[in-house]
Amino acid sequence: MSDPNSMNDRNTLSDSRSGLERFLGDTPLRVAVRLIILSLVVGFVLSAFQLHPLELVRTMIDFVERAFISVFNSLEDFISYIVLGAVIVVPVWFLLRLMKSRD
């Protein structure tokens, strides 16, 4: 079991930090240094694979556009299948209902 006093110490420590530090998770300088180092590493890896940020953004936008178009084309096909089937199903159903009502 954990010591209840240690929980109070943690709450006191987190309360003593500023709102900005609580939001960032650490001091602004440490967060900035971590982000710079991480950006350097990611930039190096992207460069090694000859990837450029604008190409990645364009690729993601193209993917979303193609997915959007594909979904709506599928929806259009789905609706056309329903209408095509309804041309046969609805009149047959209506005739069957008429025949049942005569019985």
mmCIF file of C-alpha atoms in Angstrom:
data_model
loop_
_atom_site.group_PDB
_atom_site.id
_atom_site.type_symbol
_atom_site.label_atom_id
_atom_site.label_comp_id
_atom_site.label_asym_id
_atom_site.label_seq_id
_atom_site.Cartn_x
_atom_site.Cartn_y
_atom_site.Cartn_z
ATOM 1 C CA MET A 1 0.000 0.000 0.000
ATOM 2 C CA SER A 2 1.163 3.524 -0.583
ATOM 3 C CA ASP A 3 1.730 5.949 2.223
ATOM 4 C CA PRO A 4 -1.125 8.494 2.429
ATOM 5 C CA ASN A 5 1.403 11.188 3.385
ATOM 6 C CA SER A 6 3.289 10.670 0.094
ATOM 7 C CA MET A 7 0.060 11.284 -1.828
ATOM 8 C CA ASN A 8 -0.376 14.577 0.026
ATOM 9 C CA ASP A 9 3.234 15.501 -0.815
ATOM 10 C CA ARG A 10 2.566 14.870 -4.514
ATOM 11 C CA ASN A 11 -0.599 16.960 -4.444
ATOM 12 C CA THR A 12 1.267 19.766 -2.697
ATOM 13 C CA LEU A 13 4.076 19.637 -5.276
ATOM 14 C CA SER A 14 1.696 19.686 -8.226
ATOM 15 C CA ASP A 15 -0.245 22.540 -6.666
ATOM 16 C CA SER A 16 2.934 24.583 -6.192
ATOM 17 C CA ARG A 17 3.683 24.557 -9.945
ATOM 18 C CA SER A 18 2.256 27.258 -12.155
ATOM 19 C CA GLY A 19 -0.642 26.539 -14.484
ATOM 20 C CA LEU A 20 1.722 26.695 -17.455
ATOM 21 C CA GLU A 21 4.073 24.141 -15.911
ATOM 22 C CA ARG A 22 1.164 21.837 -15.089
ATOM 23 C CA PHE A 23 -0.060 22.152 -18.672
ATOM 24 C CA LEU A 24 3.369 21.551 -20.235
ATOM 25 C CA GLY A 25 4.373 18.845 -17.779
ATOM 26 C CA ASP A 26 7.661 20.531 -16.895
ATOM 27 C CA THR A 27 9.312 23.932 -17.010
ATOM 28 C CA PRO A 28 8.992 25.750 -20.334
ATOM 29 C CA LEU A 29 12.773 25.655 -20.934
ATOM 30 C CA ARG A 30 12.991 21.882 -20.421
ATOM 31 C CA VAL A 31 9.988 21.299 -22.652
ATOM 32 C CA ALA A 32 11.519 23.535 -25.351
ATOM 33 C CA VAL A 33 14.836 21.649 -25.191
ATOM 34 C CA ARG A 34 13.058 18.281 -25.445
ATOM 35 C CA LEU A 35 10.989 19.475 -28.391
ATOM 36 C CA ILE A 36 14.060 20.819 -30.184
ATOM 37 C CA ILE A 37 15.946 17.541 -29.709
ATOM 38 C CA LEU A 38 12.957 15.460 -30.796
ATOM 39 C CA SER A 39 12.424 17.715 -33.827
ATOM 40 C CA LEU A 40 16.088 17.304 -34.773
ATOM 41 C CA VAL A 41 15.872 13.514 -34.579
ATOM 42 C CA VAL A 42 12.619 13.347 -36.537
ATOM 43 C CA GLY A 43 13.996 15.793 -39.119
ATOM 44 C CA PHE A 44 17.107 13.654 -39.533
ATOM 45 C CA VAL A 45 15.034 10.480 -40.009
ATOM 46 C CA LEU A 46 12.726 12.181 -42.526
ATOM 47 C CA SER A 47 15.740 13.505 -44.401
ATOM 48 C CA ALA A 48 17.295 10.026 -44.480
ATOM 49 C CA PHE A 49 14.126 8.749 -46.175
ATOM 50 C CA GLN A 50 14.094 11.839 -48.438
ATOM 51 C CA LEU A 51 10.687 12.905 -47.148
ATOM 52 C CA HIS A 52 9.682 16.546 -47.044
ATOM 53 C CA PRO A 53 6.983 18.001 -44.793
ATOM 54 C CA LEU A 54 4.982 19.572 -47.617
ATOM 55 C CA GLU A 55 4.979 16.282 -49.518
ATOM 56 C CA LEU A 56 3.697 14.504 -46.422
ATOM 57 C CA VAL A 57 0.924 17.071 -45.971
ATOM 58 C CA ARG A 58 -0.019 16.843 -49.660
ATOM 59 C CA THR A 59 -0.029 13.046 -49.456
ATOM 60 C CA MET A 60 -2.290 13.117 -46.395
ATOM 61 C CA ILE A 61 -4.648 15.595 -48.066
ATOM 62 C CA ASP A 62 -4.765 13.453 -51.229
ATOM 63 C CA PHE A 63 -5.511 10.377 -49.113
ATOM 64 C CA VAL A 64 -8.390 12.126 -47.341
ATOM 65 C CA GLU A 65 -9.768 13.385 -50.660
ATOM 66 C CA ARG A 66 -9.592 9.916 -52.230
ATOM 67 C CA ALA A 67 -11.217 8.353 -49.166
ATOM 68 C CA PHE A 68 -13.960 10.996 -49.214
ATOM 69 C CA ILE A 69 -14.609 10.442 -52.925
ATOM 70 C CA SER A 70 -14.559 6.674 -52.464
ATOM 71 C CA VAL A 71 -17.059 6.808 -49.610
ATOM 72 C CA PHE A 72 -19.456 9.008 -51.562
ATOM 73 C CA ASN A 73 -19.086 6.907 -54.715
ATOM 74 C CA SER A 74 -19.914 3.851 -52.631
ATOM 75 C CA LEU A 75 -22.869 5.679 -51.110
ATOM 76 C CA GLU A 76 -24.049 6.655 -54.583
ATOM 77 C CA ASP A 77 -23.784 3.004 -55.698
ATOM 78 C CA PHE A 78 -25.622 1.890 -52.556
ATOM 79 C CA ILE A 79 -28.485 4.297 -53.206
ATOM 80 C CA SER A 80 -28.677 3.332 -56.879
ATOM 81 C CA TYR A 81 -28.913 -0.358 -55.895
ATOM 82 C CA ILE A 82 -31.763 0.457 -53.505
ATOM 83 C CA VAL A 83 -33.627 2.422 -56.175
ATOM 84 C CA LEU A 84 -33.008 -0.282 -58.772
ATOM 85 C CA GLY A 85 -34.323 -2.977 -56.446
ATOM 86 C CA ALA A 86 -37.249 -0.839 -55.364
ATOM 87 C CA VAL A 87 -38.432 -0.604 -58.974
ATOM 88 C CA ILE A 88 -39.236 -4.333 -58.755
ATOM 89 C CA VAL A 89 -39.835 -4.898 -55.032
ATOM 90 C CA VAL A 90 -42.310 -2.076 -54.319
ATOM 91 C CA PRO A 91 -44.772 -2.868 -57.148
ATOM 92 C CA VAL A 92 -44.644 -6.608 -56.335
ATOM 93 C CA TRP A 93 -45.217 -5.844 -52.638
ATOM 94 C CA PHE A 94 -48.084 -3.517 -53.524
ATOM 95 C CA LEU A 95 -49.726 -6.168 -55.745
ATOM 96 C CA LEU A 96 -49.348 -8.790 -53.013
ATOM 97 C CA ARG A 97 -50.957 -6.434 -50.482
ATOM 98 C CA LEU A 98 -53.854 -5.808 -52.895
ATOM 99 C CA MET A 99 -54.351 -9.548 -53.354
ATOM 100 C CA LYS A 100 -54.304 -10.157 -49.594
ATOM 101 C CA SER A 101 -56.865 -7.439 -48.971
ATOM 102 C CA ARG A 102 -59.304 -9.142 -51.384
ATOM 103 C CA ASP A 103 -59.178 -12.389 -49.427
#
